[in-house]
Tab-separated table of C-alpha atoms in Angstrom:
chain	number	residue	atom	x	y	z
A	1	MET	CA	19.465	14.239	58.880
A	2	THR	CA	17.621	12.143	61.487
A	3	SER	CA	18.154	8.635	61.832
A	4	THR	CA	14.727	8.077	60.514
A	5	THR	CA	15.599	10.286	57.594
A	6	ARG	CA	18.571	8.739	57.362
A	7	ALA	CA	17.257	4.875	56.905
A	8	TRP	CA	14.252	6.097	54.856
A	9	TYR	CA	17.134	7.804	52.302
A	10	THR	CA	18.674	4.592	52.032
A	11	VAL	CA	15.203	2.632	51.505
A	12	ALA	CA	14.655	5.331	48.805
A	13	LEU	CA	18.558	4.520	47.354
A	14	LEU	CA	17.787	0.699	47.127
A	15	CYS	CA	14.600	1.068	45.403
A	16	ALA	CA	16.405	3.368	43.168
A	17	MET	CA	19.109	0.097	42.523
A	18	ALA	CA	16.173	-2.059	42.386
A	19	VAL	CA	14.717	-0.173	39.501
A	20	MET	CA	18.166	-0.570	37.304
A	21	SER	CA	18.173	-4.266	38.637
A	22	TYR	CA	15.032	-4.804	37.139
A	23	LEU	CA	15.525	-2.886	33.806
A	24	ASP	CA	18.885	-4.928	33.544
A	25	ARG	CA	17.418	-8.188	34.035
A	26	TYR	CA	14.399	-7.713	31.983
A	27	ILE	CA	15.688	-5.885	29.058
A	28	ILE	CA	16.500	-8.893	26.945
A	29	ALA	CA	13.012	-10.297	26.585
A	30	LEU	CA	12.115	-7.324	25.516
A	31	LEU	CA	15.230	-7.143	23.160
A	32	ALA	CA	14.492	-10.878	22.061
A	33	ASP	CA	13.228	-10.315	18.834
A	34	PRO	CA	16.101	-7.579	17.561
A	35	ILE	CA	18.478	-10.698	19.349
A	36	ILE	CA	16.827	-13.637	17.547
A	37	ALA	CA	17.201	-11.875	13.974
A	38	GLU	CA	21.140	-10.958	14.509
A	39	PHE	CA	22.537	-14.110	15.946
A	40	ALA	CA	20.064	-16.160	13.849
A	41	ILE	CA	18.802	-18.090	17.365
A	42	THR	CA	15.761	-19.181	18.466
A	43	THR	CA	13.009	-17.921	21.306
A	44	THR	CA	14.392	-21.058	23.415
A	45	ASP	CA	17.903	-19.390	23.101
A	46	VAL	CA	16.728	-16.298	24.457
A	47	GLY	CA	14.705	-18.075	26.967
A	48	LEU	CA	17.957	-19.924	28.060
A	49	LEU	CA	19.802	-16.290	28.338
A	50	ILE	CA	17.294	-15.306	30.849
A	51	GLY	CA	17.358	-18.788	32.546
A	52	LEU	CA	20.524	-20.838	32.476
A	53	GLY	CA	22.743	-17.453	31.834
A	54	PHE	CA	20.683	-15.359	34.651
A	55	GLY	CA	18.763	-17.290	36.713
A	56	LEU	CA	20.097	-20.215	37.482
A	57	VAL	CA	23.576	-18.591	38.591
A	58	TYR	CA	21.218	-15.713	40.586
A	59	ALA	CA	20.171	-18.069	42.618
A	60	ILE	CA	23.406	-20.105	43.366
A	61	ALA	CA	25.489	-17.227	43.742
A	62	GLY	CA	22.822	-16.019	46.263
A	63	VAL	CA	23.435	-18.335	49.290
A	64	PRO	CA	27.329	-17.808	49.902
A	65	LEU	CA	26.755	-14.113	49.172
A	66	ALA	CA	23.944	-14.150	52.103
A	67	HIS	CA	26.300	-15.545	54.331
A	68	TRP	CA	28.728	-12.733	53.016
A	69	LEU	CA	26.182	-10.384	54.027
A	70	ASP	CA	25.170	-11.708	57.121
A	71	GLN	CA	28.850	-11.448	58.287
A	72	GLY	CA	30.262	-8.363	55.983
A	73	GLN	CA	29.835	-4.387	55.061
A	74	ARG	CA	26.824	-4.653	53.360
A	75	VAL	CA	26.747	-1.017	51.776
A	76	ARG	CA	30.187	-1.994	50.166
A	77	ILE	CA	29.024	-5.291	49.185
A	78	VAL	CA	25.884	-3.378	47.403
A	79	ALA	CA	27.787	-0.888	45.793
A	80	PHE	CA	30.266	-3.584	44.578
A	81	GLY	CA	27.275	-5.582	43.132
A	82	VAL	CA	25.359	-2.655	41.548
A	83	ALA	CA	28.533	-1.520	39.735
A	84	LEU	CA	29.358	-4.990	38.235
A	85	TRP	CA	25.900	-6.027	36.939
A	86	SER	CA	25.991	-2.403	35.556
A	87	LEU	CA	29.019	-2.280	33.926
A	88	CYS	CA	28.095	-6.159	32.661
A	89	THR	CA	24.482	-4.711	31.209
A	90	ALA	CA	26.525	-2.225	29.053
A	91	SER	CA	29.076	-4.693	27.952
A	92	SER	CA	26.616	-6.582	26.316
A	93	GLY	CA	25.577	-4.270	23.899
A	94	ILE	CA	29.021	-5.000	22.390
A	95	ALA	CA	28.755	-8.634	22.553
A	96	PRO	CA	30.000	-10.398	18.998
A	97	ASP	CA	27.994	-13.511	19.733
A	98	TYR	CA	25.557	-15.181	21.683
A	99	PRO	CA	28.268	-16.824	23.958
A	100	THR	CA	29.847	-13.979	24.654
A	101	LEU	CA	26.201	-12.306	25.497
A	102	LEU	CA	25.512	-15.490	28.131
A	103	ALA	CA	28.461	-14.633	29.475
A	104	SER	CA	27.779	-10.939	30.119
A	105	ARG	CA	24.578	-12.631	31.552
A	106	VAL	CA	26.153	-14.426	33.864
A	107	GLY	CA	28.020	-11.607	35.390
A	108	VAL	CA	24.700	-9.302	35.806
A	109	ALA	CA	23.259	-12.108	37.775
A	110	ILE	CA	26.381	-12.568	40.176
A	111	GLY	CA	25.803	-8.212	40.549
A	112	GLU	CA	22.059	-8.224	41.186
A	113	ALA	CA	22.282	-11.618	43.570
A	114	VAL	CA	23.038	-9.329	46.327
A	115	LEU	CA	20.103	-6.681	46.384
A	116	VAL	CA	17.799	-8.442	47.950
A	117	PRO	CA	19.163	-10.185	50.921
A	118	ALA	CA	21.203	-7.001	51.295
A	119	THR	CA	17.930	-4.906	51.669
A	120	ILE	CA	16.481	-7.347	54.186
A	121	SER	CA	18.977	-7.339	56.223
A	122	LEU	CA	19.627	-3.350	56.482
A	123	ILE	CA	15.895	-2.741	56.940
A	124	GLY	CA	16.000	-5.129	59.539
A	125	ASP	CA	19.065	-2.818	61.425
A	126	LEU	CA	17.189	0.730	60.358
A	127	PHE	CA	14.035	0.371	61.611
A	128	GLU	CA	12.440	-0.809	64.885
A	129	PRO	CA	10.693	-4.512	64.661
A	130	HIS	CA	7.332	-2.721	64.847
A	131	ARG	CA	8.363	-0.157	61.855
A	132	ARG	CA	9.731	-2.890	59.420
A	133	THR	CA	6.920	-3.892	57.376
A	134	LEU	CA	6.427	-0.690	55.630
A	135	PRO	CA	10.031	-0.435	54.328
A	136	ILE	CA	9.855	-3.756	53.263
A	137	ALA	CA	6.870	-3.320	51.311
A	138	VAL	CA	8.220	-0.075	49.233
A	139	PHE	CA	11.085	-2.322	48.222
A	140	MET	CA	9.790	-5.360	47.609
A	141	GLY	CA	6.748	-3.007	46.159
A	142	THR	CA	9.285	-1.420	43.697
A	143	ALA	CA	10.857	-4.642	42.663
A	144	SER	CA	7.249	-5.927	42.216
A	145	LEU	CA	6.288	-2.631	40.000
A	146	MET	CA	9.513	-2.995	38.011
A	147	GLY	CA	8.477	-6.467	36.942
A	148	SER	CA	6.465	-3.976	34.362
A	149	GLY	CA	7.546	-0.938	34.726
A	150	ALA	CA	11.006	-2.503	33.429
A	151	PHE	CA	9.000	-3.098	29.709
A	152	ILE	CA	7.893	0.801	29.738
A	153	ILE	CA	11.282	2.368	30.623
A	154	GLY	CA	12.922	-0.294	28.192
A	155	GLY	CA	10.374	0.290	25.469
A	156	LEU	CA	11.124	3.980	25.654
A	157	ALA	CA	14.979	3.176	25.594
A	158	TYR	CA	14.316	1.461	22.629
A	159	GLN	CA	12.657	4.186	20.773
A	160	PHE	CA	15.241	6.302	21.912
A	161	ALA	CA	18.077	4.276	20.309
A	162	ASN	CA	16.217	3.771	17.539
A	163	VAL	CA	16.366	7.111	16.648
A	164	LEU	CA	20.220	7.633	17.975
A	165	ALA	CA	21.310	4.369	16.269
A	166	PRO	CA	21.902	5.482	12.485
A	167	ASP	CA	23.905	7.901	13.536
A	168	LEU	CA	26.255	5.963	15.209
A	169	GLU	CA	25.975	2.490	13.244
A	170	MET	CA	25.044	0.407	15.780
A	171	GLU	CA	21.917	-1.833	15.792
A	172	ALA	CA	19.464	-0.319	18.282
A	173	TRP	CA	19.363	-3.052	20.743
A	174	ARG	CA	23.052	-3.058	21.352
A	175	LEU	CA	22.913	1.080	22.161
A	176	THR	CA	19.533	0.176	24.198
A	177	MET	CA	21.938	-2.291	26.404
A	178	ILE	CA	24.628	0.356	26.808
A	179	MET	CA	22.157	2.917	27.831
A	180	VAL	CA	20.364	1.295	30.740
A	181	GLY	CA	23.525	-0.135	31.962
A	182	ILE	CA	25.096	3.063	32.821
A	183	PRO	CA	22.752	4.373	35.688
A	184	GLY	CA	24.141	2.022	37.813
A	185	LEU	CA	27.280	3.398	37.780
A	186	ILE	CA	26.330	6.451	39.317
A	187	LEU	CA	24.363	4.879	42.137
A	188	ALA	CA	27.208	2.621	43.156
A	189	PRO	CA	29.310	5.324	44.301
A	190	LEU	CA	26.539	7.326	45.104
A	191	LEU	CA	25.534	4.782	47.891
A	192	LEU	CA	29.135	4.463	48.809
A	193	LEU	CA	29.617	8.116	49.722
A	194	SER	CA	26.252	9.112	51.221
A	195	VAL	CA	25.169	5.759	53.383
A	196	ALA	CA	27.144	4.469	56.448
A	197	GLU	CA	27.052	0.815	57.430
A	198	PRO	CA	24.353	0.546	60.476
A	199	ALA	CA	25.491	-0.975	63.127
A	200	ARG	CA	23.594	-4.323	63.964
A	201	THR	CA	21.021	-4.337	66.170
A	202	VAL	CA	19.579	-7.726	67.008
A	203	ALA	CA	16.741	-8.645	69.344
A	204	HIS	CA	17.361	-9.921	73.104
A	205	GLN	CA	16.981	-13.390	72.625
A	206	ALA	CA	19.232	-13.011	69.754
A	207	GLU	CA	22.347	-11.665	71.733
A	208	THR	CA	23.613	-15.260	72.055
A	209	GLU	CA	22.015	-17.049	68.954
A	210	ASP	CA	24.030	-19.286	67.053
A	211	SER	CA	24.346	-17.840	63.723
A	212	SER	CA	26.649	-20.999	62.228
A	213	ILE	CA	25.511	-22.522	58.853
A	214	ARG	CA	24.589	-25.236	61.164
A	215	ALA	CA	22.274	-23.619	62.881
A	216	VAL	CA	20.478	-22.250	59.985
A	217	ALA	CA	19.904	-25.642	58.885
A	218	ASN	CA	18.596	-26.905	62.297
A	219	HIS	CA	16.249	-23.781	62.292
A	220	LEU	CA	15.096	-24.759	58.853
A	221	SER	CA	14.957	-28.674	59.787
A	222	ALA	CA	12.994	-27.742	62.989
A	223	HIS	CA	10.271	-25.903	61.346
A	224	LEU	CA	10.498	-28.109	57.941
A	225	ARG	CA	6.456	-28.323	57.728
A	226	TYR	CA	6.729	-24.739	57.022
A	227	TYR	CA	9.829	-24.285	55.227
A	228	LEU	CA	9.342	-27.043	52.706
A	229	PRO	CA	5.556	-26.438	51.269
A	230	PHE	CA	6.819	-22.828	51.066
A	231	PHE	CA	9.754	-22.637	49.187
A	232	MET	CA	8.149	-25.555	46.766
A	233	ALA	CA	5.343	-23.236	46.426
A	234	LEU	CA	7.054	-20.047	46.029
A	235	GLY	CA	9.811	-21.796	43.422
A	236	ILE	CA	7.166	-23.733	41.274
A	237	SER	CA	4.227	-20.270	41.157
A	238	ALA	CA	7.463	-18.603	40.001
A	239	ILE	CA	7.619	-20.505	36.979
A	240	GLY	CA	4.483	-18.839	35.751
A	241	THR	CA	5.573	-15.801	37.358
A	242	PHE	CA	8.820	-15.720	35.106
A	243	SER	CA	7.248	-17.102	31.664
A	244	LEU	CA	4.506	-14.001	32.033
A	245	ILE	CA	7.024	-11.310	32.944
A	246	SER	CA	9.676	-12.635	29.895
A	247	TRP	CA	7.146	-13.249	27.286
A	248	SER	CA	4.137	-11.359	27.637
A	249	SER	CA	5.103	-8.095	25.453
A	250	ALA	CA	6.281	-11.185	22.661
A	251	MET	CA	3.266	-12.942	22.909
A	252	LEU	CA	0.954	-9.565	22.583
A	253	SER	CA	3.254	-8.527	19.671
A	254	ARG	CA	2.965	-11.723	17.678
A	255	SER	CA	-0.400	-12.869	18.518
A	256	TYR	CA	-2.139	-9.389	17.957
A	257	ASN	CA	0.635	-7.684	15.223
A	258	MET	CA	2.118	-4.909	17.548
A	259	PRO	CA	5.316	-3.012	17.186
A	260	LEU	CA	8.099	-4.168	19.613
A	261	ALA	CA	7.893	-1.193	21.402
A	262	ALA	CA	4.458	-0.526	21.466
A	263	ALA	CA	3.866	-4.629	23.159
A	264	GLY	CA	6.196	-3.806	25.959
A	265	SER	CA	4.677	-0.214	26.769
A	266	LEU	CA	0.923	-1.684	27.010
A	267	TYR	CA	2.134	-4.611	28.539
A	268	GLY	CA	4.202	-2.347	31.062
A	269	THR	CA	1.644	0.039	31.592
A	270	ALA	CA	-1.241	-2.435	32.546
A	271	GLY	CA	1.160	-4.280	35.162
A	272	LEU	CA	2.212	-0.921	36.187
A	273	LEU	CA	-1.068	0.066	37.333
A	274	ALA	CA	-1.944	-3.262	38.472
A	275	GLY	CA	1.185	-3.355	40.305
A	276	ILE	CA	0.342	0.261	41.926
A	277	LEU	CA	-2.933	-1.055	43.170
A	278	ALA	CA	-1.114	-4.268	44.902
A	279	ALA	CA	1.165	-2.671	46.424
A	280	ILE	CA	-1.169	-0.463	48.459
A	281	PHE	CA	-3.259	-3.426	48.655
A	282	TRP	CA	-1.210	-6.530	49.766
A	283	PRO	CA	0.349	-4.548	52.316
A	284	ALA	CA	-2.820	-3.208	53.555
A	285	ALA	CA	-4.360	-6.375	54.132
A	286	SER	CA	-0.766	-7.588	55.854
A	287	ALA	CA	-0.934	-4.755	58.332
A	288	TRP	CA	-4.510	-5.355	59.182
A	289	ALA	CA	-3.206	-9.004	59.952
A	290	GLN	CA	-1.209	-7.591	61.913
A	291	ARG	CA	-2.895	-5.416	63.891
A	292	LYS	CA	-5.373	-8.339	64.362
A	293	HIS	CA	-2.600	-10.410	65.901
A	294	LYS	CA	-3.172	-12.999	63.015
A	295	ALA	CA	-0.212	-13.035	60.744
A	296	TYR	CA	-0.634	-16.408	59.907
A	297	LEU	CA	-3.222	-14.596	57.408
A	298	ASN	CA	-0.440	-13.484	55.520
A	299	MET	CA	0.021	-16.745	54.106
A	300	LEU	CA	-3.553	-17.504	53.176
A	301	PHE	CA	-3.740	-13.660	51.095
A	302	MET	CA	-0.934	-15.054	49.268
A	303	ALA	CA	-2.646	-18.206	48.389
A	304	ALA	CA	-5.556	-16.213	47.109
A	305	GLY	CA	-3.612	-14.120	45.131
A	306	LEU	CA	-0.934	-16.276	43.324
A	307	GLY	CA	-4.469	-18.407	42.647
A	308	ALA	CA	-5.907	-15.405	40.879
A	309	ALA	CA	-3.096	-14.690	38.987
A	310	GLN	CA	-2.917	-18.198	37.681
A	311	LEU	CA	-6.213	-18.984	36.941
A	312	SER	CA	-5.642	-15.922	34.692
A	313	MET	CA	-3.024	-17.108	32.853
A	314	ALA	CA	-4.987	-20.118	32.416
A	315	LEU	CA	-7.904	-18.060	30.496
A	316	ILE	CA	-5.284	-15.617	28.189
A	317	PRO	CA	-5.882	-18.568	25.329
A	318	TRP	CA	-9.346	-17.213	25.181
A	319	ALA	CA	-8.475	-13.692	24.960
A	320	GLY	CA	-10.340	-12.511	21.772
A	321	SER	CA	-8.560	-9.023	21.563
A	322	GLN	CA	-5.532	-7.570	22.863
A	323	ALA	CA	-7.713	-5.559	25.499
A	324	VAL	CA	-8.817	-9.005	26.909
A	325	ALA	CA	-5.040	-9.866	27.137
A	326	LEU	CA	-3.986	-7.133	28.834
A	327	GLY	CA	-6.834	-7.423	31.270
A	328	SER	CA	-5.899	-10.913	31.769
A	329	ILE	CA	-2.238	-10.225	32.437
A	330	ALA	CA	-3.121	-7.264	34.862
A	331	VAL	CA	-5.326	-9.419	36.830
A	332	ALA	CA	-2.273	-12.090	36.927
A	333	ILE	CA	0.523	-9.163	38.149
A	334	PHE	CA	-1.839	-8.037	40.618
A	335	GLY	CA	-2.024	-11.495	42.482
A	336	ILE	CA	1.852	-12.642	41.954
A	337	ALA	CA	2.637	-8.923	43.044
A	338	ALA	CA	1.109	-10.758	46.821
A	339	SER	CA	4.170	-12.989	46.677
A	340	GLY	CA	6.490	-10.560	46.316
A	341	THR	CA	5.616	-8.288	48.896
A	342	LEU	CA	4.164	-11.152	51.090
A	343	ALA	CA	6.712	-14.068	51.033
A	344	VAL	CA	9.317	-11.568	52.353
A	345	ILE	CA	7.179	-10.350	55.206
A	346	ILE	CA	6.318	-13.963	56.003
A	347	LEU	CA	9.863	-15.045	55.867
A	348	GLN	CA	11.102	-11.919	58.348
A	349	SER	CA	8.177	-11.971	60.855
A	350	ALA	CA	9.407	-15.831	61.635
A	351	ALA	CA	13.318	-16.000	61.054
A	352	PRO	CA	15.870	-15.507	63.842
A	353	PRO	CA	17.544	-11.972	63.582
A	354	LEU	CA	21.260	-13.362	62.796
A	355	MET	CA	19.596	-15.392	60.004
A	356	ARG	CA	17.419	-13.387	57.989
A	357	ALA	CA	20.059	-12.528	55.304
A	358	ARG	CA	20.358	-16.391	54.719
A	359	ILE	CA	16.450	-17.544	54.959
A	360	THR	CA	15.491	-14.092	52.723
A	361	SER	CA	18.382	-15.856	50.025
A	362	LEU	CA	16.751	-19.041	50.097
A	363	TYR	CA	13.469	-17.495	49.089
A	364	VAL	CA	15.599	-15.555	46.435
A	365	LEU	CA	17.467	-19.139	45.501
A	366	THR	CA	13.970	-21.344	45.136
A	367	GLY	CA	12.259	-18.337	43.153
A	368	ASN	CA	15.051	-18.254	40.545
A	369	LEU	CA	16.453	-21.457	40.748
A	370	ILE	CA	13.030	-23.238	39.865
A	371	GLY	CA	11.361	-20.542	38.659
A	372	LEU	CA	13.724	-18.178	36.480
A	373	THR	CA	16.261	-21.245	35.437
A	374	VAL	CA	13.244	-23.005	34.223
A	375	GLY	CA	10.149	-20.857	33.579
A	376	PRO	CA	11.332	-18.709	30.400
A	377	PRO	CA	13.670	-21.468	28.763
A	378	LEU	CA	10.696	-24.296	29.230
A	379	SER	CA	7.911	-22.037	28.047
A	380	ALA	CA	9.763	-20.833	24.773
A	381	TRP	CA	10.122	-24.669	24.224
A	382	ILE	CA	6.193	-25.270	24.622
A	383	SER	CA	5.694	-23.107	22.627
A	384	GLU	CA	7.938	-24.021	20.024
A	385	ASN	CA	7.496	-27.493	20.312
A	386	LEU	CA	4.145	-28.318	21.761
A	387	TYR	CA	2.602	-25.549	19.919
A	388	SER	CA	2.774	-23.322	16.666
A	389	GLY	CA	1.655	-20.505	14.888
A	390	GLN	CA	1.768	-16.660	16.326
A	391	ASP	CA	-0.588	-17.665	18.799
A	392	ALA	CA	1.741	-20.546	20.515
A	393	MET	CA	2.909	-18.293	23.422
A	394	ARG	CA	-0.461	-17.142	24.591
A	395	SER	CA	-1.464	-21.087	24.904
A	396	THR	CA	1.527	-21.847	26.764
A	397	PHE	CA	0.329	-19.269	29.414
A	398	GLY	CA	-2.922	-21.368	29.633
A	399	LEU	CA	-1.739	-24.240	29.874
A	400	LEU	CA	1.218	-23.260	32.871
A	401	GLY	CA	-1.765	-21.394	34.253
A	402	MET	CA	-4.041	-24.787	34.633
A	403	VAL	CA	-0.710	-27.016	35.971
A	404	LEU	CA	0.319	-24.417	38.492
A	405	LEU	CA	-3.267	-23.229	40.062
A	406	PRO	CA	-3.676	-26.432	41.734
A	407	THR	CA	-0.116	-27.231	42.866
A	408	VAL	CA	0.712	-24.074	44.603
A	409	PHE	CA	-2.388	-23.375	46.297
A	410	ILE	CA	-2.540	-26.853	48.038
A	411	LEU	CA	1.063	-26.219	48.726
A	412	LEU	CA	0.545	-22.787	50.497
A	413	LEU	CA	-2.647	-24.463	52.672
A	414	ILE	CA	-0.068	-27.258	53.895
A	415	ALA	CA	2.398	-24.520	54.809
A	416	THR	CA	0.215	-22.181	56.811
A	417	SER	CA	-0.145	-24.361	60.059
A	418	GLY	CA	3.770	-24.900	60.285
A	419	TYR	CA	4.053	-21.202	59.843
A	420	ARG	CA	1.541	-20.421	62.571
A	421	LYS	CA	3.597	-22.902	65.007
A	422	CYS	CA	6.456	-21.050	63.569
A	423	LEU	CA	5.411	-17.856	64.898
A	424	GLU	CA	4.037	-18.795	68.183
A	425	GLU	CA	7.563	-19.864	68.748
A	426	THR	CA	9.326	-16.506	67.320
A	427	VAL	CA	6.952	-14.878	70.158
């Protein structure tokens, strides 16, 4: 294989891992109702599985793991992470109680925390600077699509598990967990056997660059006007993002009396179509900005996308039919994808080469420490305590959208001027 072919093969394999990562991450949300029924727990308890059990650990583990990635053998670390999260997902299918299921989710979180920072770091060494936007967009686009696609695949797996479960004398949700954990145990050794660790190639100005933790802190401090509002916006907007992803299928099932698998498939299909359009539109918009030498427009594009997403969430309580609700969800996912794609491009364009993985890990940290840790349990709590009835989650989406819209938009506008200054210094 040529070097270009090897580079794209590596990206394809990392994308396949991203597919399994998001499937293993969100399968709990799809299976919430049967888990609630078997363990006699609440929606908020399932929110804690997604938030505290996964999101908090995922966010905290990302920073030290990213430091390890900047110094160590990234391919081996990724393979270990994939094997760990896959094994823990499969073991969730035999969890005897809620605490054991929670412990399994902790293992999933630790394993998955390596993938995004490792991928951004590897792409930085596999591609020349002017060729990095496309592979980053492909990987992040895959991740964005799987925010919805996971529910299609998970719904199909759950339907198949329902067929097999009686013969195997096992609950369908448990069999589903085992099934979705197996592919990662194949991908991990495949990565080790077929991908060599690329040489770390850094820009000329980075040849003598200090890459210590103190240097990273100094860089962030020097550009606080960019990083602080930017990371705040990412974290706060992620509350709505992860709430929508985690509870949309449950909302459709409860508000419109749909079977669980059908609700998951419809949500996944609407989100997937919106995600495909977004995966084309947002990278194209970013590439246009780069050609015009106006990279700072990426920040404004992201503000527009997230604004559209949060406005759509605010309107969901007034969706009189499942078709209108699905349309609102689709618009929201299209807007959310701007963050998933453009945030990494924004960070990569301004971060010093030897700090990319750690600064990217801060993106993962803020999004997950605030969004994933807080979002799903908070929205579940609001739906159970501030609202009631089958439309409680729908009303919760509306409340979140109305609060997040002005907050995130203002923060991103503030971050834009600091980002422009950081770009000027990088060039």
